[in-house]
Structure formats: structure tokens, C-alpha cells
Amino acid sequence: MTSPPPSRSQTTDAAIRARDLVKTFRDFWRRPKVEAVHSISFDVPPGQVFGLLGPNGSGKSTTIKMILGLLFPTSGTLEVLGASPQDTGVKRRIGYLPEESYLYPQLTPLETLSFYARLFNLPAEEAKERIHQLLEMIGLSHARHRPVGEFSKGMARRIGLAQALLNDPDLIILDEPTSGLDPQGTHQVKNLILALAARGKTVLLTSHLLADVEEVCNEVAILFNGRILAQGTLDSLLTQKQKTTLSFPTPRQPDTLRELMKAAKGILGTVPALTHPRQALEPYFLEVIRKAEGDFATSGAAQDAPLAPFLEQRGG
Amino acid sequence: MRRGGPFFAIAWLTALEAIRRPVFLLVALSCLAGITLLPWMLNYTLGDSGRIIRDSALSFTFVGGLLLAAYAAGETLSRELQRGTAAVLLAKPVKRPVFFLAKTLGIILAILLFTLAALSATLLAVRAGANDLMLDRTAALPALAALLLGPAAAGIWNHHTGRPFTSTAFLLLCVLFPGAVLLAAGLPPPFESLAFAHTLPWPILQVGVLIFFALCMVTSAASALATRLPLSAVLLLCAGLFLGGLMSDYVLGPHLEASWLARLAYAVLPNVQAFWLLDALDGLHRIPSVYVLTAAGYAAAWSALCLLAGSFSFQKLEIS
């Protein structure tokens, strides 16, 4: 199956532009072993949240590693922020959260973030301020002197997120950003993604949690076996135009509903489905926890911290 | 903006990661304990105890340093690649040669610290065992105190502050052993002839510097090999390479005139014998500075070639 054409015209300044991208892994003797990505083309428009979806082994991580310049495409072209992915100038504008929290276990959060700040040559005072703000934002200020090797997966994930945002990037690449996070953390990350997008940042994310993707992404590409099978905005892919939902408060008199159904059947010719809408579990869970938070202290990550001010200031 | 920020940040982190590994402390501590305890263990050496202690202590320094350099350099790269931290790091604005060279520099820094501690221990051991009949306790006891105090203080510090035990213990040893040399220099020895003011064995320090050059070569070779090979293969190849270099004069020497293959192998193999001048210490008062400089030049050139090959290999490496 050939890849669908990109959703935007080529004249748009895409944050990421891939054309006929192929990645073949070879064995020790340089013989082709696996074709992980098969001639994919897509554009990630600036200021959008773009989801790269697919089952395990579909080529998502390989594509991301090519975008980051860690893997070299076998053929095809790839432009990131208008330049080659190998360009260190471009990498200065990218933030990357890998699928696993790859951190130095002996370093504390403070040391970890200071180290990454030095990689960006951030002036000492600015780095200190950003680190402070990010630790506040991810709710780990109280654990800044503990080695990250002692952290839970969710806490390590938050440090990973902080290092990805340290340089106030224009393009943020998040590989399974909510993996290992509790519902509160997941909610916080989703809010963060939306807040960053609202400030003009481009976000490329992969996730297995389709409900999360649905909440934050403007556009998605679905990969399978190294090929893009579907691509477009969520509205264009998911709206079922042949069905309509009508929502209104439940009438006090049971007869009203019966009359309404009878009238609808007369007009439409079929009996419409009648259900009561159900609240989603996530907001319900968050509400329960929010009520309990006042009563108990936690040694884990603090919740509901505001966005780091330096991320607020620079947005477009 | 901080100039050279990423390079020195990676080098510093690499050195810190290296000395925080338990194996690093274990090997370093074993070598230092071996050197410190030499004068306590030797008896009836027929006037040769000074030479035996000196040769054994420098052997500990060289073999221990070789193990540490090959292990740390091999592990730091292969482990970073395996653990995924290299991927995160190279997604930042860090050029691959900068990453590779900074990693190597970090290991060399850790090896320099080990060499300093081992040479301090060697100076103390040589003085403590210089006399066959009487142990010079003014040198032996400060050395023993440094050996025991380092890990003990690190343990207490770790208990109270949670600071990592291994790096703290190693750094304390690196401070305490030179401190013990200074202390011993200030204490009156049992025989006036043993006082450091008269007998500080400078040539041993010169040999120590040469050993450090050889260890830099090991680090460079191990780093280059680790860009493509797992740790076990790096250790094996380094051992083979430097054993070959140690025997190159004996094995290849007679064939150098006749065979271009022998000349090529002789040029490629690290000539470790050039850095192992223990025999020269017996006859010479001091090793000529020109020789030390020439050896430094050879080590620098050989290491540079290894690092060039390693940088090229790492530039082409796919980080998955």
C-alpha cells in the first residue's frame, strides 16, 4: 500500500518534512535484514500536535530516531525545522523525551538538569532559574537531591520531561509521554502539551493510549509495518457524518421520553438509540484525588503545579 | 555563554560515572592495598627489598591502571549506547566527535587520579621497606592510615549525607595518599638515610609519568574499540594488543630488517616497553627528560590515531 499524500501542500513551512523515507537495517555482512520504514511521506505543520500512532514494531521509534539524527535514512529526504537532522543548530531547538527514561542513575535531578543545561551552553543564572521552575512544574522540588536511580518510573519520567523542555524548544518530540505516569501525571502532561501547542510550539508524539492522543492531537498518522496507512486531522478521520447525537436534559416525566421516541420514529423511520451519557473515568478520578489531597502528604511527585514561567514567556 | 560547556560537562560526568562504579573502587583499592602492604609482607630479601617493593608497586600501578582504563573506557561507551543515555545526549546540540573525545578525556582524568594515588602509595612503600631489617613505620603507618581511613570516612559520610560511597571513597584515597606522603616527609625516619629530603625517588615518579602515558594509550584504544564492540571484546582485544606490544621487541625485533610485515606490526602495536623503564632505574640516577618527552610524543601520536579512528567509527554509528 502506498502512503497517502501529505495533508498540507509542500509550500507550507513544515516543522518536519519527510519524503519517501526508507530505513533498512542491515546485518553484520551489510545484507538487508529488516525494512523498518517503507517509503513514508508526511508533514508536521508548525504549532500543531501531531501523533504518530501504530502497534509495536510499526516504525514509530525508528522514524523518531531519524528525525533526531540518531539513525541515518537509507533513502528519501528528511528536513527538521528546515535543515538536516544532523545539524546541531537544529538540535538546539528540539526537546526529546525518549520512550524509556534514560537518565544517569547516580545523578540527582538537580545534577541531571544542570548537566543538560551545560549541553545547551545556557548561562549559569538562566540555567539555575529554569531548573528551579521546571522542578516546581514537575512537582519534584522536594526530591532534587535524591539520586534519580531511586525514583519510581513516573518520577523518572517527569525528570525526562523536564530535560526535554530545558532549552525552551520549538519542536518537542515525545515518545510515549504518558507511559508510567499515574492518571494525575497523565492529565498534567496532556495539559502541558496543549499549553505548549497554544504557545506556538510544535509537538510530535507517539502513544499507545489512543484516548490520550485523541485529546491532544490535531493530526495523526497511523503506521503499520513501516507504512502510513491513514493520515489526516482527527476531525476528518473520526467524524461519523452518517450519525447524529442529540443531547438534552432528562425530562422529569417518563412519558415525555416515550412521546419523543415515538415522534422520532415517525420522522426518521427508525428507532433512535436512547442512552444516558456517562462521565469519563479520568475527570472523576482526578476529582476524588483532589478532594483527598488536602488530608495526606506524599513523598512522590506533587500535583497540579503551574507551567514553568520561562515556557510561558517565550511562546508565540 | 560558557565556552566548551558541552565538552567539559560530558568529560566531568564521565569521570564521575567511572569513579562511582563499584568495580572501579574495588580494583583501585586492591592495587593501593597491595602496594601499601608490600613492605609489611617482605622478609629476608638479602638487601633487595627496596627494588622488589619498587618493581612490584609499579607493576600494581600499571596492571591495575590497565584494567581500569580498558574497563572504564569500554564500559562507558558501550553502556551509554546500551542504556540509551547516548541517544538522549546526542539528540542535544552535541557533535559526535565532541561526545567521543569528551568521554575519553573523562576516563583519562579518572586514570590520572588513580595514578597519583598509586604513585604516592609507591613512594611510601619504597621508603617503608628500604631497610631489610627494620620497617620504617613513619612511612608505613601513614600509608596504612590513608588506606583504611578513605573507605571508613566515605562510609560514615554516606551514612550521614547519602553521598555516593564509591566516588567519595576513591576521591578520599586520592587526597589521603599524597597527604600521607607529606606527613611522612615531615616525620623523623629511623635512619637519617631514609629521609625523603635525601632519598625522594624522583626517577620512580618519572617512570610513573611514563606509565600514565601508556595508560592514556590503553584508554584511547579501548574507547575506539568500544564504538563497535561489546565490553568483553574490548577487554580481550586491549589485553592482546598491549601484551603484543610488550613482547614486540622480543618477537618482532629480529625480523624488522627483513620483513615489511614485521615492521608494520611493530609500528601498529603499542610499544609498551618504551614506558616500562624499571631496569633503567637501577643504573640511572634520573631518566633523561628528552626520553620522557619523546615517549610522551609517541604516546600522544599513537593515542591520536586511535581517537581519530574512533571518532570516524562513532560518526558513522547508528544509535538505536
mmCIF file of N, CA and C in Angstrom, chain A residues 79-167:
data_model
loop_
_atom_site.group_PDB
_atom_site.id
_atom_site.type_symbol
_atom_site.label_atom_id
_atom_site.label_comp_id
_atom_site.label_asym_id
_atom_site.label_seq_id
_atom_site.Cartn_x
_atom_site.Cartn_y
_atom_site.Cartn_z
ATOM 1 N N GLU A 79 13.628 16.697 6.474
ATOM 2 C CA GLU A 79 14.006 18.050 6.917
ATOM 3 C C GLU A 79 13.373 18.318 8.273
ATOM 4 N N VAL A 80 14.157 18.808 9.183
ATOM 5 C CA VAL A 80 13.639 19.161 10.509
ATOM 6 C C VAL A 80 13.924 20.642 10.735
ATOM 7 N N LEU A 81 12.888 21.421 10.935
ATOM 8 C CA LEU A 81 12.994 22.877 11.101
ATOM 9 C C LEU A 81 13.830 23.483 9.970
ATOM 10 N N GLY A 82 13.616 22.953 8.796
ATOM 11 C CA GLY A 82 14.244 23.489 7.595
ATOM 12 C C GLY A 82 15.680 23.074 7.357
ATOM 13 N N ALA A 83 16.195 22.146 8.136
ATOM 14 C CA ALA A 83 17.597 21.742 7.958
ATOM 15 C C ALA A 83 17.728 20.230 8.124
ATOM 16 N N SER A 84 18.966 19.750 7.969
ATOM 17 C CA SER A 84 19.229 18.315 8.139
ATOM 18 C C SER A 84 19.083 17.938 9.615
ATOM 19 N N PRO A 85 18.615 16.736 9.901
ATOM 20 C CA PRO A 85 18.513 16.330 11.311
ATOM 21 C C PRO A 85 19.864 16.244 12.024
ATOM 22 N N GLN A 86 20.950 16.173 11.250
ATOM 23 C CA GLN A 86 22.291 16.089 11.867
ATOM 24 C C GLN A 86 22.788 17.459 12.347
ATOM 25 N N ASP A 87 22.132 18.509 11.879
ATOM 26 C CA ASP A 87 22.569 19.874 12.179
ATOM 27 C C ASP A 87 22.433 20.170 13.678
ATOM 28 N N THR A 88 23.552 20.523 14.318
ATOM 29 C CA THR A 88 23.475 20.774 15.766
ATOM 30 C C THR A 88 22.704 22.062 16.077
ATOM 31 N N GLY A 89 22.671 22.975 15.099
ATOM 32 C CA GLY A 89 21.880 24.201 15.278
ATOM 33 C C GLY A 89 20.399 23.868 15.415
ATOM 34 N N VAL A 90 19.956 22.875 14.659
ATOM 35 C CA VAL A 90 18.564 22.436 14.732
ATOM 36 C C VAL A 90 18.300 21.731 16.069
ATOM 37 N N LYS A 91 19.264 20.926 16.482
ATOM 38 C CA LYS A 91 19.080 20.190 17.744
ATOM 39 C C LYS A 91 18.948 21.140 18.947
ATOM 40 N N ARG A 92 19.505 22.325 18.796
ATOM 41 C CA ARG A 92 19.382 23.324 19.859
ATOM 42 C C ARG A 92 17.910 23.721 20.065
ATOM 43 N N ARG A 93 17.077 23.505 19.005
ATOM 44 C CA ARG A 93 15.663 23.924 19.060
ATOM 45 C C ARG A 93 14.721 22.742 19.273
ATOM 46 N N ILE A 94 15.293 21.579 19.594
ATOM 47 C CA ILE A 94 14.461 20.382 19.771
ATOM 48 C C ILE A 94 14.522 19.906 21.223
ATOM 49 N N GLY A 95 13.393 19.445 21.718
ATOM 50 C CA GLY A 95 13.357 18.784 23.026
ATOM 51 C C GLY A 95 12.891 17.358 22.800
ATOM 52 N N TYR A 96 13.543 16.398 23.443
ATOM 53 C CA TYR A 96 13.225 14.996 23.173
ATOM 54 C C TYR A 96 13.025 14.225 24.478
ATOM 55 N N LEU A 97 11.868 13.607 24.586
ATOM 56 C CA LEU A 97 11.609 12.702 25.706
ATOM 57 C C LEU A 97 11.548 11.291 25.131
ATOM 58 N N PRO A 98 12.543 10.435 25.459
ATOM 59 C CA PRO A 98 12.531 9.077 24.891
ATOM 60 C C PRO A 98 11.475 8.189 25.552
ATOM 61 N N GLU A 99 11.270 7.020 24.938
ATOM 62 C CA GLU A 99 10.234 6.099 25.414
ATOM 63 C C GLU A 99 10.529 5.639 26.850
ATOM 64 N N GLU A 100 11.794 5.306 27.101
ATOM 65 C CA GLU A 100 12.216 4.962 28.460
ATOM 66 C C GLU A 100 12.930 6.181 29.031
ATOM 67 N N SER A 101 12.897 6.319 30.346
ATOM 68 C CA SER A 101 13.591 7.470 30.945
ATOM 69 C C SER A 101 15.067 7.150 31.055
ATOM 70 N N TYR A 102 15.820 7.523 30.030
ATOM 71 C CA TYR A 102 17.248 7.234 30.012
ATOM 72 C C TYR A 102 17.972 8.313 30.806
ATOM 73 N N LEU A 103 18.248 8.026 32.050
ATOM 74 C CA LEU A 103 18.906 9.008 32.913
ATOM 75 C C LEU A 103 20.127 8.369 33.563
ATOM 76 N N TYR A 104 21.029 9.197 34.051
ATOM 77 C CA TYR A 104 22.197 8.686 34.784
ATOM 78 C C TYR A 104 21.752 8.404 36.211
ATOM 79 N N PRO A 105 21.722 7.125 36.613
ATOM 80 C CA PRO A 105 21.091 6.792 37.887
ATOM 81 C C PRO A 105 21.755 7.404 39.117
ATOM 82 N N GLN A 106 23.067 7.683 39.022
ATOM 83 C CA GLN A 106 23.748 8.205 40.218
ATOM 84 C C GLN A 106 23.532 9.709 40.403
ATOM 85 N N LEU A 107 23.058 10.382 39.360
ATOM 86 C CA LEU A 107 22.899 11.835 39.479
ATOM 87 C C LEU A 107 21.563 12.195 40.120
ATOM 88 N N THR A 108 21.551 13.300 40.814
ATOM 89 C CA THR A 108 20.301 13.812 41.389
ATOM 90 C C THR A 108 19.566 14.603 40.287
ATOM 91 N N PRO A 109 18.276 14.912 40.481
ATOM 92 C CA PRO A 109 17.571 15.727 39.476
ATOM 93 C C PRO A 109 18.279 17.050 39.198
ATOM 94 N N LEU A 110 18.798 17.646 40.261
ATOM 95 C CA LEU A 110 19.496 18.924 40.111
ATOM 96 C C LEU A 110 20.741 18.766 39.236
ATOM 97 N N GLU A 111 21.530 17.700 39.515
ATOM 98 C CA GLU A 111 22.744 17.441 38.725
ATOM 99 C C GLU A 111 22.381 17.088 37.288
ATOM 100 N N THR A 112 21.313 16.287 37.126
ATOM 101 C CA THR A 112 20.902 15.863 35.785
ATOM 102 C C THR A 112 20.540 17.071 34.932
ATOM 103 N N LEU A 113 19.695 17.941 35.480
ATOM 104 C CA LEU A 113 19.246 19.096 34.706
ATOM 105 C C LEU A 113 20.390 20.097 34.495
ATOM 106 N N SER A 114 21.273 20.234 35.483
ATOM 107 C CA SER A 114 22.437 21.130 35.316
ATOM 108 C C SER A 114 23.320 20.615 34.183
ATOM 109 N N PHE A 115 23.484 19.291 34.136
ATOM 110 C CA PHE A 115 24.301 18.684 33.078
ATOM 111 C C PHE A 115 23.711 18.996 31.698
ATOM 112 N N TYR A 116 22.395 18.777 31.558
ATOM 113 C CA TYR A 116 21.768 19.033 30.258
ATOM 114 C C TYR A 116 21.795 20.532 29.918
ATOM 115 N N ALA A 117 21.696 21.380 30.938
ATOM 116 C CA ALA A 117 21.762 22.823 30.689
ATOM 117 C C ALA A 117 23.126 23.199 30.109
ATOM 118 N N ARG A 118 24.167 22.519 30.585
ATOM 119 C CA ARG A 118 25.517 22.816 30.074
ATOM 120 C C ARG A 118 25.654 22.370 28.620
ATOM 121 N N LEU A 119 24.914 21.326 28.236
ATOM 122 C CA LEU A 119 24.978 20.880 26.839
ATOM 123 C C LEU A 119 24.401 21.944 25.907
ATOM 124 N N PHE A 120 23.505 22.765 26.441
ATOM 125 C CA PHE A 120 22.917 23.846 25.634
ATOM 126 C C PHE A 120 23.662 25.161 25.840
ATOM 127 N N ASN A 121 24.747 25.113 26.594
ATOM 128 C CA ASN A 121 25.527 26.323 26.876
ATOM 129 C C ASN A 121 24.683 27.424 27.500
ATOM 130 N N LEU A 122 23.710 27.058 28.298
ATOM 131 C CA LEU A 122 22.870 28.078 28.938
ATOM 132 C C LEU A 122 23.697 28.821 29.986
ATOM 133 N N PRO A 123 23.580 30.143 30.051
ATOM 134 C CA PRO A 123 24.292 30.878 31.108
ATOM 135 C C PRO A 123 23.871 30.352 32.487
ATOM 136 N N ALA A 124 24.812 30.337 33.411
ATOM 137 C CA ALA A 124 24.600 29.691 34.713
ATOM 138 C C ALA A 124 23.342 30.177 35.425
ATOM 139 N N GLU A 125 23.150 31.495 35.444
ATOM 140 C CA GLU A 125 21.998 32.044 36.180
ATOM 141 C C GLU A 125 20.673 31.627 35.546
ATOM 142 N N GLU A 126 20.652 31.696 34.206
ATOM 143 C CA GLU A 126 19.429 31.327 33.490
ATOM 144 C C GLU A 126 19.139 29.835 33.686
ATOM 145 N N ALA A 127 20.205 29.035 33.621
ATOM 146 C CA ALA A 127 20.038 27.590 33.798
ATOM 147 C C ALA A 127 19.461 27.304 35.181
ATOM 148 N N LYS A 128 20.003 27.984 36.189
ATOM 149 C CA LYS A 128 19.559 27.774 37.568
ATOM 150 C C LYS A 128 18.069 28.104 37.712
ATOM 151 N N GLU A 129 17.690 29.222 37.109
ATOM 152 C CA GLU A 129 16.306 29.673 37.199
ATOM 153 C C GLU A 129 15.360 28.688 36.502
ATOM 154 N N ARG A 130 15.780 28.246 35.295
ATOM 155 C CA ARG A 130 14.936 27.309 34.546
ATOM 156 C C ARG A 130 14.795 25.979 35.285
ATOM 157 N N ILE A 131 15.904 25.512 35.836
ATOM 158 C CA ILE A 131 15.873 24.229 36.563
ATOM 159 C C ILE A 131 14.916 24.340 37.751
ATOM 160 N N HIS A 132 15.011 25.443 38.459
ATOM 161 C CA HIS A 132 14.126 25.665 39.609
ATOM 162 C C HIS A 132 12.664 25.643 39.158
ATOM 163 N N GLN A 133 12.379 26.359 38.069
ATOM 164 C CA GLN A 133 10.994 26.438 37.587
ATOM 165 C C GLN A 133 10.492 25.073 37.109
ATOM 166 N N LEU A 134 11.366 24.350 36.419
ATOM 167 C CA LEU A 134 10.946 23.043 35.895
ATOM 168 C C LEU A 134 10.710 22.043 37.029
ATOM 169 N N LEU A 135 11.588 22.070 38.046
ATOM 170 C CA LEU A 135 11.392 21.161 39.181
ATOM 171 C C LEU A 135 10.079 21.469 39.905
ATOM 172 N N GLU A 136 9.755 22.753 39.971
ATOM 173 C CA GLU A 136 8.461 23.144 40.555
ATOM 174 C C GLU A 136 7.325 22.611 39.686
ATOM 175 N N MET A 137 7.497 22.762 38.370
ATOM 176 C CA MET A 137 6.432 22.378 37.444
ATOM 177 C C MET A 137 6.157 20.873 37.495
ATOM 178 N N ILE A 138 7.220 20.070 37.570
ATOM 179 C CA ILE A 138 7.012 18.615 37.572
ATOM 180 C C ILE A 138 6.767 18.084 38.991
ATOM 181 N N GLY A 139 6.796 18.964 39.959
ATOM 182 C CA GLY A 139 6.459 18.582 41.330
ATOM 183 C C GLY A 139 7.529 17.764 42.031
ATOM 184 N N LEU A 140 8.815 17.979 41.665
ATOM 185 C CA LEU A 140 9.877 17.200 42.304
ATOM 186 C C LEU A 140 10.926 18.074 42.998
ATOM 187 N N SER A 141 10.533 19.280 43.362
ATOM 188 C CA SER A 141 11.474 20.170 44.062
ATOM 189 C C SER A 141 11.973 19.535 45.357
ATOM 190 N N HIS A 142 11.079 18.843 46.032
ATOM 191 C CA HIS A 142 11.446 18.262 47.335
ATOM 192 C C HIS A 142 12.418 17.086 47.186
ATOM 193 N N ALA A 143 12.536 16.520 45.983
ATOM 194 C CA ALA A 143 13.411 15.347 45.791
ATOM 195 C C ALA A 143 14.623 15.692 44.943
ATOM 196 N N ARG A 144 15.002 16.978 44.883
ATOM 197 C CA ARG A 144 16.049 17.378 43.942
ATOM 198 C C ARG A 144 17.436 16.875 44.318
ATOM 199 N N HIS A 145 17.629 16.431 45.568
ATOM 200 C CA HIS A 145 18.949 15.924 45.971
ATOM 201 C C HIS A 145 19.011 14.401 46.048
ATOM 202 N N ARG A 146 17.931 13.737 45.627
ATOM 203 C CA ARG A 146 17.943 12.261 45.658
ATOM 204 C C ARG A 146 18.415 11.722 44.313
ATOM 205 N N PRO A 147 19.265 10.665 44.309
ATOM 206 C CA PRO A 147 19.685 10.109 43.009
ATOM 207 C C PRO A 147 18.469 9.608 42.226
ATOM 208 N N VAL A 148 18.441 9.883 40.916
ATOM 209 C CA VAL A 148 17.261 9.505 40.130
ATOM 210 C C VAL A 148 17.118 7.992 40.017
ATOM 211 N N GLY A 149 18.214 7.259 40.287
ATOM 212 C CA GLY A 149 18.147 5.793 40.294
ATOM 213 C C GLY A 149 17.171 5.267 41.333
ATOM 214 N N GLU A 150 16.885 6.090 42.352
ATOM 215 C CA GLU A 150 15.964 5.658 43.421
ATOM 216 C C GLU A 150 14.513 6.017 43.091
ATOM 217 N N PHE A 151 14.303 6.698 41.980
ATOM 218 C CA PHE A 151 12.959 7.193 41.669
ATOM 219 C C PHE A 151 12.053 6.100 41.103
ATOM 220 N N SER A 152 10.737 6.297 41.272
ATOM 221 C CA SER A 152 9.768 5.429 40.607
ATOM 222 C C SER A 152 9.780 5.781 39.116
ATOM 223 N N LYS A 153 9.167 4.908 38.314
ATOM 224 C CA LYS A 153 9.174 5.142 36.867
ATOM 225 C C LYS A 153 8.512 6.484 36.525
ATOM 226 N N GLY A 154 7.420 6.764 37.219
ATOM 227 C CA GLY A 154 6.699 8.002 36.946
ATOM 228 C C GLY A 154 7.528 9.229 37.283
ATOM 229 N N MET A 155 8.259 9.157 38.411
ATOM 230 C CA MET A 155 9.090 10.302 38.814
ATOM 231 C C MET A 155 10.237 10.499 37.830
ATOM 232 N N ALA A 156 10.842 9.375 37.394
ATOM 233 C CA ALA A 156 11.934 9.467 36.413
ATOM 234 C C ALA A 156 11.408 10.047 35.102
ATOM 235 N N ARG A 157 10.173 9.693 34.771
ATOM 236 C CA ARG A 157 9.544 10.190 33.549
ATOM 237 C C ARG A 157 9.403 11.719 33.607
ATOM 238 N N ARG A 158 9.082 12.211 34.790
ATOM 239 C CA ARG A 158 8.931 13.660 34.959
ATOM 240 C C ARG A 158 10.273 14.373 34.780
ATOM 241 N N ILE A 159 11.342 13.745 35.275
ATOM 242 C CA ILE A 159 12.678 14.339 35.077
ATOM 243 C C ILE A 159 13.002 14.351 33.579
ATOM 244 N N GLY A 160 12.632 13.244 32.909
ATOM 245 C CA GLY A 160 12.842 13.167 31.459
ATOM 246 C C GLY A 160 12.112 14.293 30.741
ATOM 247 N N LEU A 161 10.914 14.577 31.207
ATOM 248 C CA LEU A 161 10.111 15.648 30.600
ATOM 249 C C LEU A 161 10.778 17.008 30.846
ATOM 250 N N ALA A 162 11.289 17.183 32.061
ATOM 251 C CA ALA A 162 11.952 18.457 32.398
ATOM 252 C C ALA A 162 13.177 18.675 31.515
ATOM 253 N N GLN A 163 13.983 17.612 31.309
ATOM 254 C CA GLN A 163 15.175 17.790 30.465
ATOM 255 C C GLN A 163 14.789 18.091 29.024
ATOM 256 N N ALA A 164 13.621 17.593 28.597
ATOM 257 C CA ALA A 164 13.186 17.843 27.219
ATOM 258 C C ALA A 164 12.749 19.293 27.022
ATOM 259 N N LEU A 165 12.361 19.970 28.103
ATOM 260 C CA LEU A 165 11.844 21.336 27.981
ATOM 261 C C LEU A 165 12.857 22.406 28.394
ATOM 262 N N LEU A 166 14.008 21.946 28.891
ATOM 263 C CA LEU A 166 15.008 22.840 29.477
ATOM 264 C C LEU A 166 15.459 23.947 28.514
ATOM 265 N N ASN A 167 15.545 23.611 27.221
ATOM 266 C CA ASN A 167 16.050 24.588 26.239
ATOM 267 C C ASN A 167 14.917 25.394 25.618
#
